[in-house]
XYZ file of N, CA and C in Angstrom:
720
model
N 19.305 -26.295 -63.118
C 19.350 -26.293 -61.833
C 17.916 -26.667 -60.914
N 16.978 -26.735 -61.702
C 15.781 -27.205 -61.215
C 15.720 -28.737 -60.937
N 16.490 -29.507 -61.940
C 16.530 -30.843 -62.168
C 17.503 -31.225 -60.884
N 18.431 -30.541 -60.676
C 19.731 -30.670 -59.813
C 19.089 -30.615 -58.281
N 18.356 -29.537 -58.025
C 17.774 -29.535 -56.786
C 16.907 -30.371 -56.396
N 15.963 -30.627 -57.487
C 14.939 -31.599 -57.195
C 15.424 -33.265 -56.793
N 16.921 -33.346 -57.495
C 17.250 -34.724 -57.153
C 17.880 -34.909 -55.691
N 18.455 -33.591 -55.345
C 19.136 -33.548 -54.170
C 17.932 -33.830 -53.013
N 16.683 -33.161 -53.051
C 15.869 -33.343 -52.181
C 14.934 -34.303 -52.197
N 15.006 -35.099 -52.977
C 14.312 -36.685 -53.256
C 15.118 -37.655 -52.586
N 16.566 -37.300 -52.390
C 17.091 -38.353 -51.836
C 17.957 -37.993 -50.450
N 17.167 -37.210 -49.593
C 17.789 -37.034 -48.568
C 16.742 -36.622 -47.428
N 16.942 -36.833 -46.181
C 15.870 -36.382 -45.208
C 16.621 -35.347 -44.466
N 17.748 -34.827 -44.904
C 18.306 -33.674 -44.159
C 17.862 -32.411 -44.305
N 17.162 -31.879 -43.200
C 16.315 -30.572 -43.321
C 17.195 -29.653 -43.807
N 18.325 -29.293 -43.104
C 19.206 -28.193 -43.652
C 19.526 -28.204 -45.060
N 19.790 -29.185 -45.732
C 20.057 -29.250 -47.008
C 18.973 -28.964 -47.973
N 17.522 -29.482 -47.570
C 16.254 -29.307 -48.125
C 15.934 -27.678 -48.011
N 16.182 -27.139 -46.806
C 15.974 -25.535 -47.166
C 16.965 -24.861 -47.599
N 18.171 -25.496 -47.932
C 19.149 -24.956 -48.893
C 18.706 -24.847 -50.256
N 18.181 -25.970 -50.455
C 17.645 -26.169 -52.274
C 16.419 -24.948 -52.049
N 15.649 -25.028 -51.293
C 14.389 -23.989 -51.095
C 15.059 -22.747 -51.155
N 15.928 -22.266 -50.638
C 16.529 -21.042 -50.803
C 17.112 -20.730 -52.113
N 17.680 -21.568 -52.823
C 18.062 -21.239 -54.122
C 16.718 -21.475 -55.099
N 15.537 -22.177 -54.883
C 14.660 -22.141 -55.836
C 14.036 -20.575 -55.620
N 13.769 -20.087 -54.364
C 13.392 -18.674 -53.980
C 14.208 -17.735 -54.992
N 15.683 -17.893 -54.896
C 16.412 -16.717 -55.652
C 16.046 -16.621 -56.958
N 16.172 -17.955 -57.742
C 15.697 -18.229 -59.196
C 14.193 -18.359 -59.524
N 13.523 -17.965 -58.559
C 11.923 -18.181 -58.836
C 11.432 -19.124 -59.750
N 11.972 -20.501 -59.012
C 11.408 -21.994 -59.933
C 10.736 -22.720 -58.672
N 10.003 -23.733 -59.285
C 9.662 -24.624 -58.413
C 10.353 -25.703 -58.568
N 10.409 -26.757 -57.348
C 11.101 -27.867 -57.716
C 10.519 -29.136 -57.060
N 10.653 -30.201 -57.285
C 10.224 -31.499 -56.662
C 10.862 -31.916 -55.551
N 10.161 -31.905 -54.165
C 10.888 -32.413 -53.133
C 10.279 -33.637 -52.451
N 9.539 -34.281 -53.364
C 9.018 -35.387 -52.708
C 9.832 -36.452 -52.356
N 10.019 -37.075 -51.333
C 11.242 -37.884 -50.991
C 10.795 -39.570 -51.566
N 12.172 -39.920 -52.121
C 12.202 -41.346 -52.848
C 12.687 -42.210 -52.227
N 14.282 -41.979 -51.776
C 15.220 -42.589 -51.010
C 16.213 -42.044 -50.579
N 17.020 -42.673 -49.797
C 18.327 -41.928 -49.331
C 19.492 -42.360 -50.270
N 20.030 -41.599 -50.787
C 20.984 -41.797 -51.915
C 22.202 -40.729 -52.026
N 23.574 -41.104 -51.043
C 24.457 -40.077 -51.289
C 25.204 -39.893 -52.291
N 25.131 -40.971 -53.011
C 25.352 -40.705 -54.460
C 24.979 -40.092 -55.570
N 23.481 -39.938 -55.583
C 22.623 -39.063 -56.326
C 22.726 -37.506 -55.968
N 22.905 -37.549 -54.501
C 23.102 -36.113 -53.957
C 24.250 -35.335 -54.655
N 25.605 -36.279 -54.496
C 26.947 -35.635 -54.998
C 26.708 -35.593 -56.541
N 26.044 -36.311 -56.906
C 26.127 -36.144 -58.799
C 25.153 -34.731 -58.684
N 24.235 -34.548 -58.208
C 23.493 -33.432 -58.431
C 24.308 -32.150 -58.067
N 24.815 -32.269 -56.861
C 25.840 -31.054 -56.576
C 26.865 -30.688 -57.461
N 27.608 -31.802 -57.942
C 28.612 -31.550 -59.210
C 27.834 -30.838 -60.458
N 26.656 -31.373 -60.844
C 26.136 -30.482 -61.798
C 25.927 -29.173 -61.591
N 25.367 -28.895 -60.469
C 25.278 -27.681 -60.294
C 26.560 -26.494 -60.011
N 27.530 -27.327 -59.555
C 28.706 -26.543 -59.458
C 29.312 -26.170 -60.631
N 29.055 -27.239 -61.924
C 29.451 -26.854 -63.359
C 28.698 -25.967 -63.826
N 27.231 -26.045 -63.739
C 26.504 -25.004 -64.327
C 26.845 -23.253 -63.590
N 26.950 -23.363 -62.364
C 27.555 -22.138 -61.670
C 28.724 -21.790 -62.448
N 29.757 -22.560 -62.595
C 30.721 -21.975 -63.117
C 30.655 -21.644 -64.671
N 29.708 -22.017 -65.274
C 29.383 -21.701 -66.789
C 28.562 -20.563 -66.615
N 27.424 -20.060 -65.701
C 26.899 -18.785 -65.712
C 27.951 -17.776 -65.469
N 28.737 -17.932 -64.420
C 29.546 -16.949 -63.977
C 30.102 -16.394 -65.448
N 31.137 -17.413 -65.996
C 31.857 -17.219 -67.297
C 31.044 -16.338 -68.229
N 29.881 -16.621 -68.471
C 28.889 -15.951 -69.234
C 28.538 -14.852 -68.788
N 28.422 -14.641 -67.601
C 27.963 -13.270 -66.959
C 29.175 -12.360 -67.053
N 30.560 -13.045 -66.851
C 31.627 -11.981 -67.060
C 31.824 -11.494 -68.661
N 31.373 -12.322 -69.553
C 31.556 -11.913 -70.783
C 30.842 -10.731 -71.208
N 29.462 -11.153 -70.553
C 28.520 -10.093 -70.872
C 28.717 -8.654 -70.243
N 29.371 -8.943 -69.072
C 29.626 -7.413 -68.425
C 30.452 -6.745 -69.212
N 31.561 -7.275 -69.930
C 32.442 -6.774 -70.638
C 32.014 -5.727 -71.941
N 30.728 -6.499 -72.297
C 29.996 -5.563 -73.544
C 29.105 -4.496 -72.868
N 28.618 -4.585 -71.598
C 27.902 -3.690 -70.883
C 28.624 -2.564 -70.180
N 29.752 -2.795 -70.101
C 30.687 -1.531 -70.022
C 31.009 -0.924 -70.559
N 30.721 -1.115 -71.731
C 31.236 -0.236 -73.088
C 30.096 0.968 -73.093
N 28.866 0.785 -72.296
C 27.750 1.946 -72.318
C 27.759 2.489 -71.362
N 26.700 3.412 -71.186
C 26.536 4.468 -69.987
C 26.163 3.556 -68.839
N 26.802 3.537 -67.710
C 26.674 2.961 -66.418
C 25.486 3.022 -65.862
N 24.730 4.184 -66.246
C 23.649 4.379 -65.393
C 22.317 3.551 -65.864
N 22.653 2.931 -66.986
C 21.789 2.215 -67.544
C 21.797 0.790 -66.925
N 22.927 0.117 -66.362
C 23.242 -1.011 -65.924
C 23.688 -1.384 -64.633
N 24.297 -0.202 -64.006
C 24.813 -0.452 -62.505
C 23.904 -0.717 -61.571
N 22.496 -0.355 -61.379
C 21.759 -1.006 -60.624
C 21.437 -2.592 -60.869
N 21.156 -3.071 -62.002
C 20.914 -4.113 -62.548
C 22.292 -5.150 -62.208
N 23.269 -4.832 -62.548
C 24.638 -5.580 -62.522
C 24.724 -5.856 -60.834
N 24.527 -4.716 -59.891
C 24.773 -4.801 -58.519
C 23.680 -6.025 -57.730
N 22.401 -6.164 -58.527
C 21.511 -7.205 -58.139
C 21.902 -8.458 -58.752
N 22.524 -8.578 -59.691
C 22.854 -9.866 -60.188
C 24.098 -10.310 -59.597
N 25.145 -9.273 -59.180
C 26.134 -9.581 -58.614
C 25.940 -10.327 -56.980
N 25.123 -9.648 -56.422
C 24.476 -10.046 -55.199
C 23.892 -11.585 -55.442
N 23.144 -11.652 -56.280
C 22.303 -12.849 -56.173
C 23.238 -13.983 -56.503
N 24.387 -13.822 -57.542
C 25.320 -15.012 -57.931
C 26.142 -15.170 -56.527
N 26.517 -14.270 -55.896
C 27.111 -14.593 -54.653
C 26.387 -15.335 -53.619
N 25.290 -14.968 -53.619
C 24.419 -15.961 -52.417
C 24.128 -17.122 -52.939
N 24.079 -17.548 -54.519
C 24.005 -18.772 -54.715
C 25.313 -19.703 -54.640
N 26.162 -18.935 -55.049
C 27.481 -19.665 -54.677
C 27.790 -20.115 -53.373
N 27.416 -19.300 -52.241
C 27.508 -19.727 -50.696
C 26.560 -20.903 -50.685
N 25.343 -20.954 -51.089
C 24.522 -21.991 -51.029
C 24.575 -23.132 -51.637
N 25.399 -23.149 -52.958
C 26.016 -24.440 -53.298
C 27.166 -24.931 -52.698
N 27.735 -24.014 -52.011
C 29.040 -24.482 -51.182
C 28.401 -25.463 -49.890
N 27.164 -24.901 -49.430
C 26.621 -25.646 -48.495
C 26.061 -26.753 -48.503
N 25.688 -27.342 -50.046
C 25.282 -28.398 -50.530
C 26.317 -29.330 -50.593
N 27.667 -29.227 -50.558
C 28.721 -29.840 -50.867
C 29.310 -30.363 -49.617
N 28.472 -31.306 -48.994
C 28.823 -32.249 -47.826
C 28.160 -33.264 -47.726
N 28.634 -34.373 -46.905
C 27.691 -35.522 -46.447
C 26.539 -35.114 -45.825
N 25.564 -35.725 -46.527
C 24.108 -35.380 -45.751
C 24.137 -36.185 -44.561
N 23.119 -35.618 -43.510
C 22.884 -36.395 -42.335
C 22.198 -37.605 -42.794
N 22.251 -38.632 -42.093
C 21.812 -39.939 -42.653
C 20.368 -39.999 -41.637
N 19.367 -40.665 -42.134
C 18.337 -40.877 -41.463
C 17.671 -42.277 -41.703
N 16.921 -43.023 -41.008
C 16.305 -44.205 -40.920
C 15.116 -44.155 -41.728
N 14.179 -45.181 -42.177
C 12.940 -44.970 -42.774
C 11.731 -44.544 -41.989
N 11.952 -44.400 -40.542
C 11.297 -43.502 -39.667
C 11.425 -42.027 -39.498
N 12.184 -41.557 -40.332
C 13.006 -40.275 -40.418
C 13.747 -39.890 -38.817
N 14.280 -40.831 -38.071
C 15.423 -40.756 -37.131
C 16.656 -40.521 -37.734
N 17.417 -39.494 -37.081
C 19.070 -39.281 -37.467
C 19.781 -40.323 -36.939
N 20.698 -40.777 -38.168
C 21.600 -41.937 -37.277
C 23.004 -41.397 -37.125
N 23.604 -41.692 -36.007
C 25.037 -41.290 -35.832
C 25.898 -42.189 -35.639
N 27.111 -42.137 -35.760
C 27.893 -43.388 -35.394
C 27.961 -43.804 -34.145
N 28.037 -45.398 -33.812
C 27.878 -46.063 -32.526
C 26.354 -46.039 -32.093
N 25.394 -45.620 -32.809
C 24.167 -46.162 -32.682
C 23.715 -47.587 -32.838
N 22.881 -48.074 -31.785
C 22.250 -49.318 -32.117
C 21.143 -49.261 -32.704
N 21.218 -50.377 -33.770
C 20.070 -50.301 -35.090
C 19.852 -51.755 -35.008
N 18.622 -51.821 -35.580
C 17.777 -52.962 -35.726
C 17.274 -53.202 -37.342
N 17.262 -54.393 -37.670
C 17.086 -55.027 -38.858
C 15.724 -55.656 -38.750
N 14.259 -55.384 -38.913
C 13.279 -56.307 -38.813
C 13.338 -57.549 -39.397
N 13.053 -58.661 -38.557
C 13.399 -60.118 -39.258
C 11.941 -61.129 -38.721
N 12.041 -62.095 -39.138
C 11.046 -63.096 -38.940
C 11.809 -64.532 -38.680
N 11.498 -65.468 -37.553
C 11.898 -66.394 -37.258
C 11.201 -67.378 -38.045
N 11.651 -68.970 -37.901
C 10.977 -69.914 -38.397
C 9.722 -70.279 -38.221
N 8.769 -69.565 -37.356
C 7.543 -69.696 -36.942
C 6.998 -68.334 -37.249
N 7.544 -67.457 -38.078
C 6.976 -66.270 -38.710
C 6.730 -65.198 -37.736
N 7.197 -65.351 -36.600
C 7.268 -64.384 -35.195
C 8.366 -63.248 -35.685
N 8.070 -62.015 -35.343
C 8.821 -60.926 -35.621
C 10.136 -60.732 -34.650
N 11.388 -60.645 -34.872
C 12.236 -60.303 -33.905
C 13.278 -59.174 -34.818
N 14.042 -58.701 -33.994
C 15.048 -57.730 -34.387
C 16.494 -58.044 -34.507
N 17.020 -57.855 -35.384
C 18.608 -58.262 -35.938
C 19.123 -57.119 -35.517
N 20.230 -57.154 -34.643
C 20.909 -55.983 -34.116
C 22.116 -55.585 -34.928
N 22.589 -54.369 -34.673
C 23.909 -53.844 -35.148
C 24.403 -52.522 -34.731
N 25.354 -52.351 -34.853
C 26.208 -51.310 -34.271
C 26.710 -50.365 -35.702
N 26.276 -49.059 -35.810
C 26.752 -48.054 -36.695
C 28.146 -47.583 -36.680
N 28.825 -47.964 -37.636
C 30.387 -47.249 -37.616
C 30.683 -46.364 -38.858
N 31.202 -45.013 -38.185
C 31.753 -44.477 -39.455
C 33.023 -44.779 -40.032
N 32.890 -44.908 -41.502
C 34.418 -45.253 -42.021
C 34.820 -44.333 -43.175
N 35.660 -44.566 -43.867
C 36.256 -43.468 -44.925
C 35.091 -43.564 -46.112
N 34.440 -45.065 -45.828
C 33.500 -45.001 -47.115
C 32.058 -45.036 -46.719
N 32.024 -44.202 -45.830
C 30.570 -44.011 -45.393
C 30.138 -44.958 -43.967
N 28.743 -44.606 -43.756
C 28.435 -45.497 -42.523
C 28.167 -47.027 -42.741
N 28.830 -47.805 -41.969
C 28.726 -49.192 -42.100
C 28.127 -49.714 -40.831
N 27.121 -51.002 -40.737
C 26.730 -51.608 -39.647
C 27.617 -52.667 -39.574
N 28.014 -52.926 -38.349
C 28.755 -54.113 -37.741
C 27.649 -54.934 -36.986
N 27.566 -56.020 -37.388
C 26.501 -56.930 -36.553
C 27.050 -58.626 -36.467
N 26.427 -59.268 -35.692
C 26.795 -60.797 -35.641
C 25.887 -61.523 -35.621
N 26.256 -62.840 -36.432
C 25.210 -63.691 -36.953
C 25.852 -64.937 -37.300
N 25.480 -65.611 -37.680
C 25.936 -67.147 -37.826
C 25.351 -67.756 -39.269
N 26.302 -68.417 -40.170
C 25.528 -68.695 -41.550
C 24.931 -70.270 -41.090
N 25.346 -70.751 -40.118
C 24.472 -72.303 -39.502
C 23.431 -71.962 -38.947
N 22.674 -70.638 -38.639
C 21.485 -70.485 -38.077
C 20.324 -70.914 -38.920
N 20.425 -70.614 -40.103
C 19.350 -70.821 -41.099
C 19.914 -72.052 -41.812
N 18.961 -73.334 -41.857
C 19.431 -74.467 -42.612
C 18.645 -74.482 -43.854
N 19.076 -75.484 -44.893
C 18.103 -75.575 -45.963
C 16.852 -75.771 -46.049
N 16.496 -76.407 -44.831
C 15.038 -76.671 -44.879
C 14.069 -75.518 -44.104
N 14.980 -74.567 -43.859
C 14.312 -73.278 -43.199
C 14.371 -73.196 -41.885
N 14.831 -74.619 -40.742
C 14.918 -74.056 -39.651
C 16.327 -73.536 -38.957
N 15.864 -72.802 -37.987
C 16.734 -72.174 -37.189
C 17.430 -73.137 -36.066
N 18.739 -73.265 -35.870
C 19.388 -74.145 -35.125
C 19.681 -72.961 -33.738
N 20.178 -73.549 -32.628
C 20.259 -72.696 -31.612
C 21.621 -72.408 -31.370
N 22.757 -73.290 -31.936
C 24.030 -72.643 -31.924
C 24.667 -72.332 -33.223
N 25.527 -71.934 -33.470
C 26.429 -72.124 -34.529
C 27.806 -70.919 -34.588
N 28.405 -71.127 -35.447
C 29.759 -70.379 -35.583
C 29.179 -68.938 -35.881
N 29.932 -67.903 -35.189
C 29.570 -66.705 -35.071
C 30.547 -65.937 -36.107
N 29.799 -64.777 -36.979
C 30.775 -64.047 -37.675
C 30.434 -62.575 -37.547
N 31.491 -61.654 -37.666
C 31.182 -60.282 -37.260
C 31.494 -59.746 -38.917
N 30.288 -59.130 -39.477
C 30.286 -58.501 -40.700
C 29.724 -56.937 -40.564
N 30.623 -56.291 -41.729
C 30.286 -54.880 -42.078
C 29.297 -54.851 -43.186
N 28.191 -54.288 -43.027
C 27.318 -54.058 -44.126
C 27.136 -52.640 -44.339
N 26.878 -52.209 -45.627
C 26.615 -50.832 -45.732
C 25.536 -50.379 -45.051
N 25.456 -49.097 -44.789
C 24.097 -48.948 -43.896
C 22.944 -48.499 -44.928
N 21.979 -48.708 -44.780
C 20.785 -48.181 -45.397
C 19.724 -48.205 -44.512
N 18.642 -47.232 -44.903
C 17.776 -46.713 -44.176
C 16.742 -47.695 -43.626
N 16.792 -49.024 -43.997
C 15.796 -50.137 -43.399
C 16.689 -50.587 -42.141
N 17.658 -50.296 -41.717
C 18.307 -50.322 -40.406
C 17.597 -49.515 -39.509
N 17.009 -49.511 -38.525
C 16.014 -48.690 -37.918
C 16.845 -48.362 -36.518
N 16.497 -47.110 -36.195
C 17.370 -46.517 -34.890
C 16.783 -47.220 -33.672
N 17.314 -47.823 -32.747
C 16.984 -48.401 -31.600
C 17.396 -47.467 -30.115
N 18.589 -47.208 -30.094
C 18.985 -46.357 -28.855
C 20.496 -45.748 -29.272
N 20.661 -44.831 -28.637
C 22.084 -44.357 -28.654
C 22.406 -43.912 -27.233
N 23.445 -44.315 -26.946
C 24.301 -44.347 -25.451
C 24.689 -42.917 -25.188
N 24.547 -42.342 -23.964
C 24.885 -41.169 -23.516
C 26.186 -40.866 -23.857
N 27.361 -41.571 -23.657
C 28.543 -41.472 -23.505
C 29.230 -42.584 -24.009
N 29.821 -42.624 -25.258
C 30.828 -44.085 -25.633
C 32.007 -43.198 -26.116
N 32.932 -44.355 -25.975
C 34.199 -43.908 -26.704
C 34.595 -44.934 -27.595
N 34.820 -43.834 -29.000
C 34.817 -44.916 -30.371
C 35.884 -45.647 -30.346
N 37.231 -45.342 -29.741
C 38.165 -46.322 -29.850
C 37.939 -47.449 -28.941
N 37.282 -47.501 -28.021
C 37.090 -48.628 -26.927
C 35.921 -49.793 -27.824
N 35.063 -48.932 -28.693
C 34.255 -49.809 -29.285
C 34.946 -50.462 -30.172
N 35.707 -49.847 -30.988
C 36.612 -50.126 -32.217
C 37.660 -51.458 -31.672
N 38.010 -51.124 -30.492
C 38.953 -52.439 -30.141
C 38.065 -53.607 -29.605
N 36.653 -53.314 -29.023
C 36.120 -54.426 -28.582
C 35.610 -55.175 -30.105
N 35.159 -54.575 -31.039
C 35.008 -55.216 -32.248
C 36.088 -55.921 -32.718
N 37.507 -55.145 -32.694
C 38.564 -55.932 -33.143
C 38.911 -57.233 -32.384
N 38.708 -57.535 -30.886
C 38.981 -58.478 -30.017
C 38.107 -59.258 -30.189
N 36.597 -58.950 -30.690
C 35.653 -59.766 -31.002
C 35.892 -60.898 -32.091
N 36.276 -60.107 -33.177
C 36.851 -60.960 -34.486
C 38.001 -61.799 -34.176
N 38.995 -61.631 -33.428
C 40.131 -62.312 -33.277
C 39.464 -63.525 -32.246
N 38.732 -63.438 -31.323
C 38.277 -64.220 -30.608
C 37.437 -65.212 -31.137
N 36.594 -64.991 -32.430
C 36.018 -65.723 -33.000
C 36.879 -66.317 -33.762
N 37.526 -65.725 -34.649
C 38.565 -66.452 -35.855
C 39.534 -67.626 -34.762
N 39.642 -67.297 -33.552
C 40.475 -68.453 -32.821
C 39.641 -69.201 -31.780
N 38.275 -69.228 -32.243
C 37.445 -70.187 -31.289
C 37.560 -71.533 -31.605
N 37.373 -72.647 -30.602
C 37.318 -73.875 -31.004
C 35.975 -74.457 -30.752
N 34.827 -73.276 -30.028
C 33.590 -73.988 -30.178
C 32.878 -72.707 -30.663
N 31.396 -73.196 -30.906
C 30.594 -72.397 -31.618
C 30.077 -71.144 -30.382
N 30.372 -69.859 -31.060
C 30.286 -68.822 -29.918
C 28.651 -68.180 -30.232
N 27.947 -68.279 -31.452
C 26.585 -67.800 -31.710
C 25.701 -68.705 -30.716
N 25.016 -68.383 -29.979
C 23.830 -68.982 -29.179
C 22.577 -68.174 -29.186
N 21.407 -68.760 -29.536
C 20.130 -67.951 -29.797
C 19.761 -67.211 -28.185
N 19.819 -68.312 -27.418
C 19.461 -67.986 -25.973
C 20.466 -67.174 -25.256
N 22.177 -67.541 -25.282
C 22.944 -66.751 -24.328
C 23.725 -65.668 -24.885
N 24.101 -65.917 -26.359
C 24.907 -64.904 -26.731
C 24.307 -64.933 -28.355
N 23.230 -64.328 -28.624
C 22.820 -63.646 -30.052
C 23.491 -62.387 -30.592
N 22.785 -61.871 -31.641
C 23.234 -60.656 -32.218
C 23.075 -59.423 -31.220
N 22.075 -59.317 -30.649
C 21.662 -58.232 -29.361
C 22.848 -58.317 -28.338
N 22.959 -59.578 -27.602
C 23.966 -59.923 -26.947
C 25.206 -58.977 -27.358
N 25.812 -59.258 -28.712
C 27.059 -59.032 -29.257
C 27.016 -57.377 -29.304
N 25.993 -56.979 -29.731
C 25.766 -55.712 -30.234
C 25.966 -54.720 -29.017
N 25.321 -55.061 -27.867
C 25.210 -54.347 -26.784
C 26.471 -54.372 -25.974
N 27.286 -55.643 -26.105
C 28.351 -55.788 -25.432
C 29.656 -54.592 -26.161
N 29.416 -54.604 -27.251
C 30.189 -53.550 -28.108
C 30.180 -52.210 -27.422
N 28.826 -51.882 -27.630
C 28.603 -50.661 -27.083
C 28.838 -50.456 -25.436
N 27.934 -51.120 -24.778
C 28.166 -50.880 -23.119
C 29.337 -51.702 -22.580
N 29.819 -52.890 -23.105
C 30.836 -53.448 -22.475
C 30.028 -54.797 -21.948
N 28.882 -54.809 -21.830
C 28.265 -55.879 -21.215
C 27.070 -56.535 -22.239
N 27.206 -57.866 -22.189
C 26.424 -58.833 -23.282
C 25.016 -58.911 -22.543
N 23.912 -58.484 -23.468
C 22.748 -58.454 -22.866
C 21.746 -58.377 -23.900
N 20.456 -59.314 -23.899
C 19.417 -59.186 -24.846
C 18.078 -58.929 -24.256
N 17.400 -57.868 -24.589
C 16.240 -57.151 -24.284
C 15.049 -58.480 -24.491
N 15.529 -58.844 -25.887
C 14.530 -59.583 -26.412
C 14.277 -61.098 -25.884
N 15.652 -61.731 -25.511
C 15.386 -62.922 -24.817
C 14.820 -62.863 -23.151
N 15.259 -61.553 -22.896
C 14.367 -61.200 -21.770
C 13.094 -61.112 -21.758
N 12.526 -60.503 -22.716
C 11.126 -60.125 -22.543
C 10.766 -61.651 -23.004
N 11.232 -62.635 -23.788
C 10.433 -63.896 -24.214
C 10.336 -64.703 -23.042
N 11.532 -64.641 -21.985
C 11.400 -65.229 -20.881
C 10.324 -65.117 -20.060
N 9.964 -63.649 -19.988
C 8.862 -63.045 -19.131
C 7.488 -63.608 -19.408
N 7.406 -63.609 -20.988
C 6.191 -63.987 -21.703
C 6.000 -65.544 -21.407
């Protein structure tokens, strides 16, 4: 159980889950390693599964031992069994609390929610920093990032062109995608409809839609969320 709660704590930034692991360690009077390594829901659920199996084994063994204890005078065992019953019940509750999808956080410790605007740090052909934008979407397979890019932007010689064929792609969310902003009120179905409409438009387009200055990844992402294409990076660049 020590290894399992250590594995859970190392692979989440969800403070509720970490506190639950701490409560388990206090009941069992054990220390565990909570030094964060990386986000991994797969390793989280592997550890939860091990906890559940070990819990079932302990309860079965406890029931077997109670059968032997009950053959003796209860005045010697009643208090002890009552304490054990309470602890096992509490442990069962805590393990149930761990069996859920952990809250997702970026590398800065910011919680990520569906429909958040997120950015991926990149560099252009002149080694200047810029942000590649995406929109977080909740899917049956976890969080995905919908983003707009063009395969023609990067040429073999490393140069970036101004226009290209646009593609809407869904990538698995990783903590390298950094939280940018969260709209106060958004309608999920409307965003889904905008993304679908955008993909249809791209498939049927005769002209190249991606344009570094007039319609890039940030234009697209903000249009999906707010209904208006806008790029704060281009505005900032023009001011400079």
